[in-house]
mmCIF file of C-alpha atoms in Angstrom:
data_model
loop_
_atom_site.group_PDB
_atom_site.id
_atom_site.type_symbol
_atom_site.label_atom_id
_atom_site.label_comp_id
_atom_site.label_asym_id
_atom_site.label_seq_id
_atom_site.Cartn_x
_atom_site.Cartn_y
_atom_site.Cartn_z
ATOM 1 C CA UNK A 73 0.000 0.000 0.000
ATOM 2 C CA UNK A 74 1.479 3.495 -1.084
ATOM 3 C CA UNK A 75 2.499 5.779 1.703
ATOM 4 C CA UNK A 76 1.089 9.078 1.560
ATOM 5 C CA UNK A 77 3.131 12.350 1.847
ATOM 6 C CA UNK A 78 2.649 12.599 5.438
ATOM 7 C CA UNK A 79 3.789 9.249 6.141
ATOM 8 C CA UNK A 80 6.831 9.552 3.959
ATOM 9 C CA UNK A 81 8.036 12.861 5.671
ATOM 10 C CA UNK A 82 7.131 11.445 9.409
ATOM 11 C CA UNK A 83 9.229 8.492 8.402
ATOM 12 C CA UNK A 84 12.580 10.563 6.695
ATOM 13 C CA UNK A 85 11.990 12.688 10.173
ATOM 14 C CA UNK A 86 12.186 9.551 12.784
ATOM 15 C CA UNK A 87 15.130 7.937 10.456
ATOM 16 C CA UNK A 88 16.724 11.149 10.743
ATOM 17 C CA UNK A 89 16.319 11.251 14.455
ATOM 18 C CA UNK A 90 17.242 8.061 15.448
ATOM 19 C CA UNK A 91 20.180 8.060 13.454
ATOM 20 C CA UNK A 92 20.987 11.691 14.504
ATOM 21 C CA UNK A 93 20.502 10.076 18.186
ATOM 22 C CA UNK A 94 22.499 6.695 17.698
ATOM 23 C CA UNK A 95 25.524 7.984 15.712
ATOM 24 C CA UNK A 96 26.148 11.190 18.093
ATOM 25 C CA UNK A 97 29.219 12.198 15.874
ATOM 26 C CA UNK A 98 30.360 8.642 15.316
ATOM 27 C CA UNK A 99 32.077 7.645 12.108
ATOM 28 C CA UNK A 100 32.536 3.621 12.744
ATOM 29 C CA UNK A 101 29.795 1.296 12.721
ATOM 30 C CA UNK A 102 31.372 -0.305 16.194
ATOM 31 C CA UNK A 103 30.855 2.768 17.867
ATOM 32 C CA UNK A 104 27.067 3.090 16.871
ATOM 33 C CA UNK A 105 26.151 -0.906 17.390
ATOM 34 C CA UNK A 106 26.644 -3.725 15.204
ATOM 35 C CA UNK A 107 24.972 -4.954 11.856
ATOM 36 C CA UNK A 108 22.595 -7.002 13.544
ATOM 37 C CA UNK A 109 21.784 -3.647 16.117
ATOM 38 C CA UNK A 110 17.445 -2.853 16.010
ATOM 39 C CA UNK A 111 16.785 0.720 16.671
ATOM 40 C CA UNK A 112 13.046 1.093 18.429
ATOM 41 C CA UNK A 113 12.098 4.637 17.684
ATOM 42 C CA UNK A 114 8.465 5.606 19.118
ATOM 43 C CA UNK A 115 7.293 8.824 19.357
ATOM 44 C CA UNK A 116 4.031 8.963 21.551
ATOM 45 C CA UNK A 117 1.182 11.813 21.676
ATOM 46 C CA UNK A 118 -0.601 11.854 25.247
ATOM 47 C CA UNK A 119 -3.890 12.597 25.448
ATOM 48 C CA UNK A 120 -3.304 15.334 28.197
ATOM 49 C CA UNK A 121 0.315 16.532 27.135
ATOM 50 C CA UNK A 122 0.986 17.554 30.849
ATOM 51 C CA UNK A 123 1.535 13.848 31.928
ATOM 52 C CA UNK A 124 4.788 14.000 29.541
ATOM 53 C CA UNK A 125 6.799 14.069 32.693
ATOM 54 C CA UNK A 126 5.378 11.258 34.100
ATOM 55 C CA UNK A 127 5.731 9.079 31.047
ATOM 56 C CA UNK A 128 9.137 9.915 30.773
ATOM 57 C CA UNK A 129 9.690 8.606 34.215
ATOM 58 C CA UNK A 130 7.944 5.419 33.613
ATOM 59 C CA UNK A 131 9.853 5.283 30.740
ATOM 60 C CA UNK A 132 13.542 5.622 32.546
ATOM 61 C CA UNK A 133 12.497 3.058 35.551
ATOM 62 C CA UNK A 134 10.409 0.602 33.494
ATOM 63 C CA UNK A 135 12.573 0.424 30.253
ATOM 64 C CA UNK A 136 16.055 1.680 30.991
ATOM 65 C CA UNK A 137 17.133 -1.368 33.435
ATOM 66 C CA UNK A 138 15.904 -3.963 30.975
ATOM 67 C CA UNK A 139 19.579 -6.076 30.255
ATOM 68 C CA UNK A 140 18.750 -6.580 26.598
ATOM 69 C CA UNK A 141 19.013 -2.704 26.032
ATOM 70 C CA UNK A 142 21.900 -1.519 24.855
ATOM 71 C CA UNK A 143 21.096 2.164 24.057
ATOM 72 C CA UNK A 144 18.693 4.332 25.457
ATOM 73 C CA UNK A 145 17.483 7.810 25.099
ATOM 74 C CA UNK A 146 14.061 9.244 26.133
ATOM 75 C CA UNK A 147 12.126 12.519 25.806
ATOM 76 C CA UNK A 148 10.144 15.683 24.551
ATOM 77 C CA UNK A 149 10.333 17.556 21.330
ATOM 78 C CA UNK A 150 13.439 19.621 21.184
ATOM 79 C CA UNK A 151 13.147 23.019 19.166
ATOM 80 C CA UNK A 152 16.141 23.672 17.161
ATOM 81 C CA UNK A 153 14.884 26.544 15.163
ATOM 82 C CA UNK A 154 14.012 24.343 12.324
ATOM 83 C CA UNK A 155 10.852 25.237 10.966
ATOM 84 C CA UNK A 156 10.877 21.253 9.088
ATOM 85 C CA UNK A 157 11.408 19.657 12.089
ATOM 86 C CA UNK A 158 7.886 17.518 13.411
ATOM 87 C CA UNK A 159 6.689 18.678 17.265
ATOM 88 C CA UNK A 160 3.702 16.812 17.568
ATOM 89 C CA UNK A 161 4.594 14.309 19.670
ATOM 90 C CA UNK A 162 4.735 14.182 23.692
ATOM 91 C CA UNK A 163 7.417 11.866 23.939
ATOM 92 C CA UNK A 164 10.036 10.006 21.687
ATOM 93 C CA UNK A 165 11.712 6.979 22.970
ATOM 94 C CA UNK A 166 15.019 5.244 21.235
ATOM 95 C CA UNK A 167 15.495 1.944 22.324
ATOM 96 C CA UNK A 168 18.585 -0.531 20.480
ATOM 97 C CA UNK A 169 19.300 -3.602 20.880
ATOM 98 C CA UNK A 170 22.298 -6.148 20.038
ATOM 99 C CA UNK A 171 19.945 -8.226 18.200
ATOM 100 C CA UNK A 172 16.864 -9.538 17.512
ATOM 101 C CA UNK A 173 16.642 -12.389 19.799
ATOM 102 C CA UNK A 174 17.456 -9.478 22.830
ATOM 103 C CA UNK A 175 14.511 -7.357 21.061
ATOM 104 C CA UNK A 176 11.975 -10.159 21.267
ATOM 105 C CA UNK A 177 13.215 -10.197 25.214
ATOM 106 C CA UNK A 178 12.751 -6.889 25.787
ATOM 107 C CA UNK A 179 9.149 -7.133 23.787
ATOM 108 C CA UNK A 180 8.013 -9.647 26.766
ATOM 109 C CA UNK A 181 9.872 -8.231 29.604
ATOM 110 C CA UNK A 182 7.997 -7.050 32.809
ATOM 111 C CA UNK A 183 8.887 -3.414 32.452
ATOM 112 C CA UNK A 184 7.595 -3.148 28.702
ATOM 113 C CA UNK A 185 4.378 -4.565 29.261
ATOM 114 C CA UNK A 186 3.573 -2.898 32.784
ATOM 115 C CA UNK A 187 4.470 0.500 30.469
ATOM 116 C CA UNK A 188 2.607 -0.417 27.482
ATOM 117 C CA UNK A 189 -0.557 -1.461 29.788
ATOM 118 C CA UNK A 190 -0.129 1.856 31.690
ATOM 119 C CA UNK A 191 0.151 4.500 28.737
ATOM 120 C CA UNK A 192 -1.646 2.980 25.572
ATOM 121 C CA UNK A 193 -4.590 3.922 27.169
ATOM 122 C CA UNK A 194 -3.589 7.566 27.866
ATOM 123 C CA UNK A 195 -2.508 8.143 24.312
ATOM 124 C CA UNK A 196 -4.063 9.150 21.035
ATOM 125 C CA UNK A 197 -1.418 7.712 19.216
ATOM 126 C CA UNK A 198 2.018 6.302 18.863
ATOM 127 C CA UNK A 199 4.349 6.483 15.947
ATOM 128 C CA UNK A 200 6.829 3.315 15.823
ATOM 129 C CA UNK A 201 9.443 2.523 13.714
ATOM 130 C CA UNK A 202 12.059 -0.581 14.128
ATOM 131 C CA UNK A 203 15.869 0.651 12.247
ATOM 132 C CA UNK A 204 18.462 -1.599 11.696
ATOM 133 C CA UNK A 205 21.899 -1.189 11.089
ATOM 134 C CA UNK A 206 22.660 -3.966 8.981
ATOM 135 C CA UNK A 207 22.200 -3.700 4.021
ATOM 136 C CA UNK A 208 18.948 -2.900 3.018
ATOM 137 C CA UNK A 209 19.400 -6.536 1.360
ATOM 138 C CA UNK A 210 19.896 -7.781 4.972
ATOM 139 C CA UNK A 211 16.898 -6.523 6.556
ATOM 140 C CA UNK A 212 14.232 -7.041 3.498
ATOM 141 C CA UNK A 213 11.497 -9.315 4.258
#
């Protein structure tokens, strides 16, 4: 099914933030996770935006101390003067991990579901997309 504009431009915008997050000025692909790395990018819109705070806490004690994550970053729109830049979001997540049997972990782990049960509920809608590091050949379906 053909993506529309919107969903082209919200997906160049979370591939440009996650890798903007992961690489952080790296230059070698062992500094910013191996080929096998999955990047969980979500970007979450609350129904009452003032709970942001709380999310991100749940976020940090539910998600953080998981072992199978190996990168973490978590919260609100920042504005950079850049009038292309998406804001409508509460809260963006990036969670990687070493590998897809570690992702499937974290999918089932306590903390993800006690989150996901908690905030689904409380949000209008949640943006996710899953990045890899490895070929484009590597990661078709």
């Amino acid at each position: 099914m053909p993506q529309s504009a919107d969903q082209q431009t919200r997906g160049v915008l979370a591939l440009t933030l996650a890798v903007g997050l992961l690489a952080g000025g790296c230059t070698s692909l062992e500094k910013q996770g191996g080929p096998d790395q999955i990047n969980h990018v979500v970007l979450i819109q609350l129904e009452d935006p003032k709970n942001a705070e709380e999310l991100q806490q749940d976020c940090l004690e539910l998600l953080k101390p998981i072992p199978e994550v190996s990168y973490y970053a978590c919260g609100p729109h920042v504005d950079v003067g850049r009038d292309n830049i998406e804001d409508d979001y509460s809260i963006g997540l990036i969670v990687s991990f070493e590998s897809r049997a570690a992702y499937d972990a974290y999918l089932r782990a306590r903390g993800h579901v006690r989150l996901v049960e908690k905030w689904k509920p409380r949000s209008t809608g949640m943006i996710i997309y899953d990045i890899g590091n490895g070929t484009p050949s590597a990661n078709a379906r």
